[in-house]
CSV table of C-alpha atoms in Angstrom, one decimal:
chain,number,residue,atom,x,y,z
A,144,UNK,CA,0.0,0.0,0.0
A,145,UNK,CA,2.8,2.3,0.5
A,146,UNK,CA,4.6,1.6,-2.3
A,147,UNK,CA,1.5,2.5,-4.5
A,148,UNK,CA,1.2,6.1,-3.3
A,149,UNK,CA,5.0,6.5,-4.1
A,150,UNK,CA,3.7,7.6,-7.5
A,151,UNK,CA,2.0,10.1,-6.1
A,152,UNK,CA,5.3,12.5,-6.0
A,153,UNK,CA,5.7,12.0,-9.5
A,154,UNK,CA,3.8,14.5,-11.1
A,155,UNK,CA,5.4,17.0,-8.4
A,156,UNK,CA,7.2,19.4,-9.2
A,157,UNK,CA,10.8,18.7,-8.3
A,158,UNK,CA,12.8,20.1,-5.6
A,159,UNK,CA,15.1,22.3,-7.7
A,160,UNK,CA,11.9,23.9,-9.6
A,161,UNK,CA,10.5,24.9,-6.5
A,162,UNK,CA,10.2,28.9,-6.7
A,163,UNK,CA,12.9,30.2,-4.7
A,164,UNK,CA,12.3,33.0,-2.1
A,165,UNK,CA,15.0,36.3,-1.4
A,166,UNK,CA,17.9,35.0,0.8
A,167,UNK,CA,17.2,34.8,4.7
A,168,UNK,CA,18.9,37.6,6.7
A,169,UNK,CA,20.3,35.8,9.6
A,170,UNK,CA,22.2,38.0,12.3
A,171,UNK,CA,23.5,40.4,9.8
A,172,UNK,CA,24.8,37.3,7.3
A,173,UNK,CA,22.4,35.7,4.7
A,174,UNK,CA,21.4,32.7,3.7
A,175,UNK,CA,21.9,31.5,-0.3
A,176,UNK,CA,18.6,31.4,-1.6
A,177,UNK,CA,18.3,27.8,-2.5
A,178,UNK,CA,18.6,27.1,1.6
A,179,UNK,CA,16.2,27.3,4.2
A,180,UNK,CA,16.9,29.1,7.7
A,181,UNK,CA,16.5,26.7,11.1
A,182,UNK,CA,15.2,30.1,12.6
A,183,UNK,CA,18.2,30.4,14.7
A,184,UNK,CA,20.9,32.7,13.5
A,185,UNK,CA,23.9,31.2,15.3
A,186,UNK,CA,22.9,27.1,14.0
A,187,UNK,CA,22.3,28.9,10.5
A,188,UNK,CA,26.0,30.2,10.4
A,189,UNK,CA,27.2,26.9,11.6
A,190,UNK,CA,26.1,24.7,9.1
A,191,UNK,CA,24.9,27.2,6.2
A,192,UNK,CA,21.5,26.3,6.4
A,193,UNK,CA,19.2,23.5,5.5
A,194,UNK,CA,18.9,22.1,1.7
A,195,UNK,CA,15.8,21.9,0.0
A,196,UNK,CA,14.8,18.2,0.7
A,197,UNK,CA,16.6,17.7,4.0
A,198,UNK,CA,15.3,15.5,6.9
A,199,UNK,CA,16.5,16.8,10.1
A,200,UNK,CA,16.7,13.9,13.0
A,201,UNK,CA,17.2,15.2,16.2
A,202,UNK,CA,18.7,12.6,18.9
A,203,UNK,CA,18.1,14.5,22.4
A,204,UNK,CA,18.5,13.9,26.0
A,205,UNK,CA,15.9,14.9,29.0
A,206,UNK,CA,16.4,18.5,29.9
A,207,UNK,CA,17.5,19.8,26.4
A,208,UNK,CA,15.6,22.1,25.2
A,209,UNK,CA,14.8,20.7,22.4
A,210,UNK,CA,11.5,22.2,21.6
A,211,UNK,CA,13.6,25.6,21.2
A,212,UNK,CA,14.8,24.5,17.9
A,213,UNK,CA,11.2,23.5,17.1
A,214,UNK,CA,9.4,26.6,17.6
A,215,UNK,CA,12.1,29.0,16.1
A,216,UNK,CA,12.2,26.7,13.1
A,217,UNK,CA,8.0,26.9,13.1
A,218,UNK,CA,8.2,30.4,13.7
A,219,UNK,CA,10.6,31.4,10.7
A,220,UNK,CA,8.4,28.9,8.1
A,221,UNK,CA,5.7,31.1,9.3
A,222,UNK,CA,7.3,34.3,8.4
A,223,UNK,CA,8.1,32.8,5.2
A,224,UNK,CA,4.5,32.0,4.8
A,225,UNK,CA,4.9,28.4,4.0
A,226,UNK,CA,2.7,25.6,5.2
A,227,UNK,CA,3.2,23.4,8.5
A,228,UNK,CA,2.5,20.2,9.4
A,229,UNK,CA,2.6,19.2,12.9
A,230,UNK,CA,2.6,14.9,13.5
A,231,UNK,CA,2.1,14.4,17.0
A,232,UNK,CA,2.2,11.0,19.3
A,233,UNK,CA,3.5,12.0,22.0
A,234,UNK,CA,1.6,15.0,23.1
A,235,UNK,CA,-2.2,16.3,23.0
A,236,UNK,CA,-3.9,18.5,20.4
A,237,UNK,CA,-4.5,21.2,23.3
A,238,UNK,CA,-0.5,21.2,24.4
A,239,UNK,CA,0.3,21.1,21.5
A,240,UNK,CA,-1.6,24.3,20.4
A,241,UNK,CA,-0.8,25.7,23.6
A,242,UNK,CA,3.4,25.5,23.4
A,243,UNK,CA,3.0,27.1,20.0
A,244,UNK,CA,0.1,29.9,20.8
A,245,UNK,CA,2.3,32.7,20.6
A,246,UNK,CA,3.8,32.0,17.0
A,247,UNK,CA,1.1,30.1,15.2
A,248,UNK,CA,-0.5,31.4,11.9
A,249,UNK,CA,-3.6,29.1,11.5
A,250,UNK,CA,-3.7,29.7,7.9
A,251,UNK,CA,-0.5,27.9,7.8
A,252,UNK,CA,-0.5,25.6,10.2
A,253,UNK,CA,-2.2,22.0,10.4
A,254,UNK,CA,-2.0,19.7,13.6
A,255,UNK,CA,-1.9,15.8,13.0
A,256,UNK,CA,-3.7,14.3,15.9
A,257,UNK,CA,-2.3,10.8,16.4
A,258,UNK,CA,-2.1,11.0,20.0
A,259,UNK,CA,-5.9,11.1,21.5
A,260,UNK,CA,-6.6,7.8,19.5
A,261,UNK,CA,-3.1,6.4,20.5
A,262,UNK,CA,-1.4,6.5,23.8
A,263,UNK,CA,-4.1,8.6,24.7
A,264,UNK,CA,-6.5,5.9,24.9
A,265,UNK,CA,-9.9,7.9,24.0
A,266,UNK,CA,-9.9,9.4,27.3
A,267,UNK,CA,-12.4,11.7,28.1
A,268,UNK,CA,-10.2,14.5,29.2
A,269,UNK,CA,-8.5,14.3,25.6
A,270,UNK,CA,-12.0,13.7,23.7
A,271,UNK,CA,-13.1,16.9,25.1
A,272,UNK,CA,-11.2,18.7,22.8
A,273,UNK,CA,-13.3,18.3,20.1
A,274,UNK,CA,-16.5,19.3,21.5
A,275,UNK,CA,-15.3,22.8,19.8
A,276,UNK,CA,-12.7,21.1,17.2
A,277,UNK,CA,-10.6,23.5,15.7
A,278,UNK,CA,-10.6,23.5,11.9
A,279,UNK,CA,-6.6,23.5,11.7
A,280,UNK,CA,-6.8,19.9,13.9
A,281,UNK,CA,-7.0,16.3,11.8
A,282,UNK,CA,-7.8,13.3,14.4
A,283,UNK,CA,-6.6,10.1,13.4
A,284,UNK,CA,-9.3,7.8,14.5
A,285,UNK,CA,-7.0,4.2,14.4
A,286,UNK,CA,-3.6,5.6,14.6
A,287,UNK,CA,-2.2,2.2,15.2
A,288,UNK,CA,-3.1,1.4,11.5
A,289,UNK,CA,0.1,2.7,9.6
A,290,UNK,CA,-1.2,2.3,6.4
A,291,UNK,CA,-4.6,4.5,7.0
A,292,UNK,CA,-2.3,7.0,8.9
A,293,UNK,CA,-0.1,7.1,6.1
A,294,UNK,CA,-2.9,7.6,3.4
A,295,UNK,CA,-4.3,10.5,5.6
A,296,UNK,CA,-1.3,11.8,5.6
A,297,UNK,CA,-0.6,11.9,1.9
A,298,UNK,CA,-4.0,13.3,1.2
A,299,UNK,CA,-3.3,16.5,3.4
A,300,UNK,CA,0.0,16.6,1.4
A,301,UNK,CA,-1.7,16.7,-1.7
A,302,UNK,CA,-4.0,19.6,-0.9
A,303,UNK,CA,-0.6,22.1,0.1
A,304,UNK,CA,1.7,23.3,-2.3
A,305,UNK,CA,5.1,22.0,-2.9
A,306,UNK,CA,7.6,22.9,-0.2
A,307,UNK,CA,5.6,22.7,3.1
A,308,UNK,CA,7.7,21.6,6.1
A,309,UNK,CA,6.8,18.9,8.5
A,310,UNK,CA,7.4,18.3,12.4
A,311,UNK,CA,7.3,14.9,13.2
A,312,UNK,CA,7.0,15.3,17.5
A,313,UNK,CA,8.4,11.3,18.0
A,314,UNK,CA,9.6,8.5,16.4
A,315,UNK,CA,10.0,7.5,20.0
A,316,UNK,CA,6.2,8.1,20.2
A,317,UNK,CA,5.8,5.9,17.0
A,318,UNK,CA,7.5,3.3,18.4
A,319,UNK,CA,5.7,2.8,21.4
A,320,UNK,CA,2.7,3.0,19.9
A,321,UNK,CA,3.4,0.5,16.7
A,322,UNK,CA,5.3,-1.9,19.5
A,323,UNK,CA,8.4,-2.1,16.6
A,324,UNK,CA,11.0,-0.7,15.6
A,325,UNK,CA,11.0,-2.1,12.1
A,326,UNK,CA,7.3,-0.7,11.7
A,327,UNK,CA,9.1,2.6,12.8
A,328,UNK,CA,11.9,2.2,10.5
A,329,UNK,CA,9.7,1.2,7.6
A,330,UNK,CA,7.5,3.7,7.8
A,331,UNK,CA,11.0,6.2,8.0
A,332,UNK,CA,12.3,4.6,4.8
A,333,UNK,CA,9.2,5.4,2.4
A,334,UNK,CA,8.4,8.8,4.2
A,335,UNK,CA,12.1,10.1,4.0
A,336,UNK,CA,12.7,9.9,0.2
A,337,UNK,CA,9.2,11.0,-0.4
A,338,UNK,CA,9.6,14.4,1.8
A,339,UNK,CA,13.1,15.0,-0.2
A,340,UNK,CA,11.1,14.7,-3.8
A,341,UNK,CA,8.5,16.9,-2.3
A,342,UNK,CA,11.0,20.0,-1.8
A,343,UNK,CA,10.2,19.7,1.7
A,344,UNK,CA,12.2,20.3,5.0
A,345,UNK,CA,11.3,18.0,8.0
A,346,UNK,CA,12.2,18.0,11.6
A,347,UNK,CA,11.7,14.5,13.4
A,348,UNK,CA,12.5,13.5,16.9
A,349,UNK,CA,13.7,11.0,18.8
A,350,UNK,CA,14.8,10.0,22.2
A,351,UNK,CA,18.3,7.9,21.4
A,352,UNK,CA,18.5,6.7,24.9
A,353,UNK,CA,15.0,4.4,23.9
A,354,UNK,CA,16.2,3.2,20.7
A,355,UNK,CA,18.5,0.6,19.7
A,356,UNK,CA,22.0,1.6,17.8
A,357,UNK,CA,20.6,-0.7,15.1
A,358,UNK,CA,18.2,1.7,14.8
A,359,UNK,CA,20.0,5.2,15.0
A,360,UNK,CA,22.3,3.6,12.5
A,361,UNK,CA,19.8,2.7,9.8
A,362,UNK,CA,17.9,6.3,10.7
A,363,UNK,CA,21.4,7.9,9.7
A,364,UNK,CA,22.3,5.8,6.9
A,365,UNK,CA,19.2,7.4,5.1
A,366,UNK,CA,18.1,10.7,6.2
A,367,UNK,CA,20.6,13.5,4.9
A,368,UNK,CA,20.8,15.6,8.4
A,369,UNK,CA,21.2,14.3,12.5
A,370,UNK,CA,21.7,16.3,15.4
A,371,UNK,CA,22.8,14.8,18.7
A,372,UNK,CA,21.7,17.3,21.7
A,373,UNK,CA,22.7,16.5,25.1
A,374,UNK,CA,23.5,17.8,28.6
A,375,UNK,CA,26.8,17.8,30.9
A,376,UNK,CA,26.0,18.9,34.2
A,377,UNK,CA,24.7,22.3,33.9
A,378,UNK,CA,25.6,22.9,29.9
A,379,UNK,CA,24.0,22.3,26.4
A,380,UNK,CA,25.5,20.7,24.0
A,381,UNK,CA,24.6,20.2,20.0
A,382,UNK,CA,26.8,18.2,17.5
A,383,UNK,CA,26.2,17.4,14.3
A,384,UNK,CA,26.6,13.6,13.5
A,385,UNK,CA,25.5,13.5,9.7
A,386,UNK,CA,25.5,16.6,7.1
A,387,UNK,CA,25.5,15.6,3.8
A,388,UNK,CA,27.3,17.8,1.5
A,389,UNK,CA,28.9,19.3,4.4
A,390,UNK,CA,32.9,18.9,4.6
A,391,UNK,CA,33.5,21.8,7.3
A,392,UNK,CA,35.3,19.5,10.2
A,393,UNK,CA,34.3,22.3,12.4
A,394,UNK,CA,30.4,21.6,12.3
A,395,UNK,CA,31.0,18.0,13.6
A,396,UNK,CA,32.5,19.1,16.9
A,397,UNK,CA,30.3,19.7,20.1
A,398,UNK,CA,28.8,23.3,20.5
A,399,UNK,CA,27.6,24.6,23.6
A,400,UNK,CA,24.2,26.6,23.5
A,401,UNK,CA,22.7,28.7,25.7
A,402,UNK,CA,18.3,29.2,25.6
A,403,UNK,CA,16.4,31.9,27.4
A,404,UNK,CA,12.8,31.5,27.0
A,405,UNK,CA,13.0,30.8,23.0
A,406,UNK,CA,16.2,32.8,21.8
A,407,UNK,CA,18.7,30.5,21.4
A,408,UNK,CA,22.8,30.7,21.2
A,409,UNK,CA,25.3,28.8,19.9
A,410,UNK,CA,28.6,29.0,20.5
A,411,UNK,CA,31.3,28.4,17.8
A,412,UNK,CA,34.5,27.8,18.4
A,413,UNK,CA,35.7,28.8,14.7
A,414,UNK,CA,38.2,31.0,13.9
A,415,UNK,CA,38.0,34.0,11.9
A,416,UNK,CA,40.8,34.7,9.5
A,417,UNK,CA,41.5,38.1,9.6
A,418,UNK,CA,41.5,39.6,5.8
A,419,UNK,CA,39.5,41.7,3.6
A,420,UNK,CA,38.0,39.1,1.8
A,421,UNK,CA,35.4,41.3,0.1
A,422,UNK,CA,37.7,43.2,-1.3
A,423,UNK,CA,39.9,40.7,-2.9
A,424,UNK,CA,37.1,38.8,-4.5
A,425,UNK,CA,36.2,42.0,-6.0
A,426,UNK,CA,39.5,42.4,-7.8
A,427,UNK,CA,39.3,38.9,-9.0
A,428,UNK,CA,36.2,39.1,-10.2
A,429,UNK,CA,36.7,42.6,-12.6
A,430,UNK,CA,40.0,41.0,-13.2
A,431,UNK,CA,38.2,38.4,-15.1
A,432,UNK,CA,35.6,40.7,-16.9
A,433,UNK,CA,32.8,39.3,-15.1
A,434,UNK,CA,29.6,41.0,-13.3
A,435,UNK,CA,28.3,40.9,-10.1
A,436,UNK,CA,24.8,39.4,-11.6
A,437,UNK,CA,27.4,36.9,-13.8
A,438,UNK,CA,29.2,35.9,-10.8
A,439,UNK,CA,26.1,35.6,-8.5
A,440,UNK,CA,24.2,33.4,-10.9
A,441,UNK,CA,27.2,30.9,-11.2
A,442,UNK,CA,26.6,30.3,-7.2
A,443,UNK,CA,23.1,30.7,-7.3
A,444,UNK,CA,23.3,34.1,-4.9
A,445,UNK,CA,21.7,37.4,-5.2
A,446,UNK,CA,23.7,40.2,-7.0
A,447,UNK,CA,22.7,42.4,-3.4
A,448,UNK,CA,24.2,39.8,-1.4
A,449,UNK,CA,27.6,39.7,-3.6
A,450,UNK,CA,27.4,43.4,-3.3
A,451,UNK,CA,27.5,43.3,0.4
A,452,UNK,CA,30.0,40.4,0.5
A,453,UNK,CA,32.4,42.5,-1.5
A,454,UNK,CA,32.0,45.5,0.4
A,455,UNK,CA,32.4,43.2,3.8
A,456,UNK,CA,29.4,44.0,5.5
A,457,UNK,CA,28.8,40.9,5.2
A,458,UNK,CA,30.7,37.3,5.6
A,459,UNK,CA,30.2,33.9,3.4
A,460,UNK,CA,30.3,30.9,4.8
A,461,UNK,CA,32.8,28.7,4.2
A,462,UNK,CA,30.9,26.7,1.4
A,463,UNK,CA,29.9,29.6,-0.5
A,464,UNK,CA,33.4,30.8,-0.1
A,465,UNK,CA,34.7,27.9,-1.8
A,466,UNK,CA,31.9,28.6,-4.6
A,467,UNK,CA,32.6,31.8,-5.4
A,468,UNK,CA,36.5,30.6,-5.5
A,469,UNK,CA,35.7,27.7,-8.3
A,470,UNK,CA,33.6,30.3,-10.1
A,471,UNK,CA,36.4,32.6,-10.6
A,472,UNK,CA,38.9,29.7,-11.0
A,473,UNK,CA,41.2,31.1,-8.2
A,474,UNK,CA,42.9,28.6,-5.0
A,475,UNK,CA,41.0,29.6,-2.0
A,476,UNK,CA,44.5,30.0,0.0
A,477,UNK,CA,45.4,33.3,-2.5
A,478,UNK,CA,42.8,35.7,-1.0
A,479,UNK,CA,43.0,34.0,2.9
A,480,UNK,CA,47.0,34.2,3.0
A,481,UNK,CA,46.6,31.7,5.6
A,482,UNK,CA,49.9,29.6,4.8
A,483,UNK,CA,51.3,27.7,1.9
A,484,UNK,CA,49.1,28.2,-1.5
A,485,UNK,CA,47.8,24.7,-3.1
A,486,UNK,CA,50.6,23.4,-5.7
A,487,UNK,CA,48.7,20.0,-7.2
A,488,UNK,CA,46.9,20.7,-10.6
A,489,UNK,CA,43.0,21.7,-10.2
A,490,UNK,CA,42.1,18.3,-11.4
A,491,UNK,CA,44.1,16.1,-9.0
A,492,UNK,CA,42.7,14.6,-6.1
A,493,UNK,CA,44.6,12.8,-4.1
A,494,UNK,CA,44.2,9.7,-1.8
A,495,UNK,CA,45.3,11.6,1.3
A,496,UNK,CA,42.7,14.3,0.6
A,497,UNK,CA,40.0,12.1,0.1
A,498,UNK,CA,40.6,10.1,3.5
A,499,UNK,CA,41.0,13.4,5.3
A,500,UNK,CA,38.0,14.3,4.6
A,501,UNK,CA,34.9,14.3,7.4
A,502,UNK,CA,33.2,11.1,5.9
A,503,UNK,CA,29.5,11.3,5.1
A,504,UNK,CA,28.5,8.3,7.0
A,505,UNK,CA,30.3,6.0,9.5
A,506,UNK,CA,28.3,3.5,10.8
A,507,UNK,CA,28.7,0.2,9.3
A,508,UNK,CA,30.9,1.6,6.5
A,509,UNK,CA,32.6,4.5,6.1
A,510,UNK,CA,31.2,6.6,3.2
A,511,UNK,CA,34.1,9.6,1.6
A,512,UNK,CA,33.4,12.1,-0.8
A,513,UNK,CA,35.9,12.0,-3.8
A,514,UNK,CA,34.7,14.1,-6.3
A,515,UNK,CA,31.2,16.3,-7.2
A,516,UNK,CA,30.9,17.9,-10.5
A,517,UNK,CA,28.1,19.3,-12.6
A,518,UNK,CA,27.9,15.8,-14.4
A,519,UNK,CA,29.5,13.1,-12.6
A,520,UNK,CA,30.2,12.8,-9.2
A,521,UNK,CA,32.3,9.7,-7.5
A,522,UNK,CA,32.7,8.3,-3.8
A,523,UNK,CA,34.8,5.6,-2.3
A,524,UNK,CA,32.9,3.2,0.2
A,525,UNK,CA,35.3,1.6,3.0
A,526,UNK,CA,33.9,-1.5,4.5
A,527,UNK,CA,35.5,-3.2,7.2
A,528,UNK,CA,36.3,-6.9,7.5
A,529,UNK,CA,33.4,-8.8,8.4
A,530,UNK,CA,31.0,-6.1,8.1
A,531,UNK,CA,27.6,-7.1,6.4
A,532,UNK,CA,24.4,-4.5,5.6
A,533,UNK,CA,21.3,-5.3,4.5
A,534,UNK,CA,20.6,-2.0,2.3
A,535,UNK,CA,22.6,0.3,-0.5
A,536,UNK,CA,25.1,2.4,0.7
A,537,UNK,CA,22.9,5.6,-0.5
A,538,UNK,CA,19.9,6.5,-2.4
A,539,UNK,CA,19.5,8.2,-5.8
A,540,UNK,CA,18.1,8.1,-9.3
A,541,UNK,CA,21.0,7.7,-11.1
A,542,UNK,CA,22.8,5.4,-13.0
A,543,UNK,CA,25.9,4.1,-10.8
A,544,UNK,CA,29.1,2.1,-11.7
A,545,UNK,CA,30.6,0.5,-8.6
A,546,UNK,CA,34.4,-0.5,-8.8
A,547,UNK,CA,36.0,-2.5,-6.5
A,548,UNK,CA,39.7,-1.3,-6.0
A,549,UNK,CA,40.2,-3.8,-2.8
A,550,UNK,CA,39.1,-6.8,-1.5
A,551,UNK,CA,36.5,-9.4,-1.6
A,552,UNK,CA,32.8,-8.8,-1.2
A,553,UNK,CA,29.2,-9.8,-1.7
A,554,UNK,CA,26.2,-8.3,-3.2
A,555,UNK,CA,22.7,-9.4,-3.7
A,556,UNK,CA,20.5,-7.7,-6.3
A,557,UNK,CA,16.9,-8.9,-6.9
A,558,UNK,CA,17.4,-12.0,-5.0
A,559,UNK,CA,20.6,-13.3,-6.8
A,560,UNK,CA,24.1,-13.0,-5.1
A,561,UNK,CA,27.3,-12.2,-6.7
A,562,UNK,CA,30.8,-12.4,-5.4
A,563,UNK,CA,33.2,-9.6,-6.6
A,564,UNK,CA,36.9,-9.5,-6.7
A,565,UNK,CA,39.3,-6.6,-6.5
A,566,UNK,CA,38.8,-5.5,-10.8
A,567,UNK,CA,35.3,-6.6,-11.2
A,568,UNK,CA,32.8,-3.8,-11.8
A,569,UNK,CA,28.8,-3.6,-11.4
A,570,UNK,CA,26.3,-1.3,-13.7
A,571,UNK,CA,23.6,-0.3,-11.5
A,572,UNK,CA,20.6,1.2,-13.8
A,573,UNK,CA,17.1,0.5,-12.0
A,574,UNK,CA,17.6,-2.2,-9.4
A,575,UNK,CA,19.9,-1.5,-6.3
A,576,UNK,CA,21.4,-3.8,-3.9
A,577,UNK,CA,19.9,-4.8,-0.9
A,578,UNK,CA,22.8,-6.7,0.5
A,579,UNK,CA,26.2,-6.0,1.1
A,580,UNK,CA,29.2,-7.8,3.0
A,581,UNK,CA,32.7,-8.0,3.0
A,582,UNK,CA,33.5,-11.7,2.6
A,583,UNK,CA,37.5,-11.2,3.4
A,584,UNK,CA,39.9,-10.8,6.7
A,585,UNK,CA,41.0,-6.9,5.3
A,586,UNK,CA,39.1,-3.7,4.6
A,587,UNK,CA,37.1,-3.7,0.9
A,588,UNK,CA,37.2,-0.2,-0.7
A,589,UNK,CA,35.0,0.6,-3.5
A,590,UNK,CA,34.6,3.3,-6.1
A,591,UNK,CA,30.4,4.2,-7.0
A,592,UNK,CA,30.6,6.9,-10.0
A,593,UNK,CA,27.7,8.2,-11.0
């Protein structure tokens, strides 16, 4: 039943034709205009912002805080005027409207009741609600029935226009309800991918103290963003485990955050090179006879936002640094002087580089980044001895060529297993595999181009 409404996305538009909106002024910095702003300035600055099709788990302690980074992120997709949805298991229409009465826009907003029918038990003091039901409230009558509660939840989806963004209150709250993890999982796995085609941006959360690693693991393996908060004696912590795309080492480190009431700060430990960056990208840029609209459509930026970068009242982040470097074909190092310029040719990677770089995944294999280009893009998958998993290494629609450059390992595709040598190669077109495991006493590295 779920695979059926899959088609559904199909005749949606896709992410990248989603009308972009002006770029999010965050703290006196701004966001690029294809990314979407948590509604905290500090976590935006950290990690540049959400993508357009990001899922964003959230593994928190007790005493967190968490629901900080839910309202401000509710609170800025209301500003923006884009649509809500609300999934709740864990707490009760009338809390729920309650925590978010000073922000919400009920035009915008839409509350997914799965908690009065659920661990609410049809209790009086919960039915009472909807003796005066509000319009912006959905009850889901058998909530326990994943397939109904998906289908209800695909028809709202249908009714909004693309790009609406979703809180999902607990997969904890799932869990307890459904009485498995799988079902949990499951449900994770066809919801995930279909939010990412949909252009949306969706919050779920979980308590990782009541879920198993297995679990966490295969969460991270296929959502694109996780963030672990916790608390050490009287401090706030928030790291980020998983950002795809995202090669800055210094998002991955713990960050200490402060909340009073629901402004939230968090500390970064980066540091700032001192040099008039602005300026010198300036130079390059008239040096090479381009404009400021030119350059600013080669990054997908706003030509005001280029013209504040160059005059410094503003500073890029260190991915849209990097852009703007490849656009004007100039080493990064030249306008930072901060130590010895890069010698290899531009088109050299080497192995050093690539293993030195933050991998994308690390949980049963270790998943690096070797190249991304406008046509082709290539990583190298290290799995270690023994290691066995029961999925693909990532998700896509693309064609992929799989190398394997060391080692000895199996794969099953549709049901038929294959062992593959050091040399031997696999076209992947329309089926992926659903099994892999490393059938030798060494590491097995592999090369997926696609």
């Amino acid at each position: 039943m779920l695979d059926s409404r899959r088609e559904k996305s199909k005749n949606r538009l896709p992410f990248s034709a989603i009308p972009c909106r002006a770029p999010h002024m965050t703290n006196g910095s701004l966001l690029p205009k294809n990314k979407i702003s948590a509604g905290v300035a500090s976590l935006d600055t950290l990690i540049d912002g959400f993508s357009i099709g990001d899922n964003v788990v959230w593994e928190v302690e007790a005493g967190t805080a968490y629901g900080a980074f839910i309202r401000n992120f509710i609170s800025r997709s209301f500003q923006e005027s884009q649509k809500v949805i609300y999934v709740s298991f864990n707490r009760s229409p009338q809390s729920v409207l309650n925590d978010l009465q000073a922000i919400r826009s009920a035009e915008h907003f839409t509350l997914i009741d799965c908690f009065t029918s659920g661990k609410g038990k049809n209790d009086n003091t919960f039915l009472k609600f909807y003796d005066s039901p509000d319009p912006g409230v959905v009850r889901i009558e058998a909530p326990r029935d994943i397939d109904a509660f998906t289908a209800t939840l695909n028809a709202i989806e249908d009714r909004l226009p693309p790009g609406a963004r979703y809180v999902f209150d607990s997969l904890t709250g799932m869990q307890d309800l459904w009485g498995d993890e799988n079902a949990t999982h499951r449900f994770f796995t066809y919801m995930c991918p279909r939010l990412y085609d949909l252009g949306t941006v969706a919050y779920w959360i979980l308590e990782k103290e009541a879920h198993s690693p297995r679990f966490k693991a295969n969460l991270r393996h296929i959502t694109q963003v996780v963030f672990d908060l916790s608390k050490r004696k009287n401090s706030l912590y928030l790291k980020a485990l998983k950002l795809e795309g995202r090669h800055d080492r210094e998002v991955f480190k713990p960050h200490q955050y402060d909340v009073q009431a629901d402004s939230l700060t968090i500390t970064s430990h980066r540091k700032e090179t001192v040099t008039d960056i602005g300026a010198k990208l300036k130079e390059e840029r008239v040096r090479t006879g381009m404009s400021q609209k030119e350059l600013a459509d080669k990054v997908n930026l706003t030509p005001s936002f280029l013209s504040q970068l160059e005059n410094n009242q503003v500073s890029p982040s260190l991915s849209t640094y990097l852009q703007l470097c490849r656009a004007l074909s100039i080493d990064p190092g030249l306008l930072l002087d901060a130590g010895p310029q890069r010698t290899e040719a531009p088109w050299l990677v080497r192995k050093q580089e690539i293993f030195s770089r933050v991998p994308l995944r690390e949980d049963y294999a270790k998943v690096y980044e070797a190249a991304t280009g406008k046509k082709v893009s290539a990583r190298i998958v290290v799995l270690p001895p023994g290691v066995a998993m029961n999925r693909h290494f990532f998700y896509h629609k693309d064609e992929e060529l799989v190398f394997v450059l060391e080692g000895d390992i199996s794969v099953m595709i549709e049901g038929r297993e294959e062992h593959l040598s050091a040399g031997d190669m696999i076209h992947l077109q329309e089926s992926f595999p659903s099994h892999w495991k490393n059938e030798g006493g060494d590491e097995a590295k592999l090369l997926i181009v696609w």
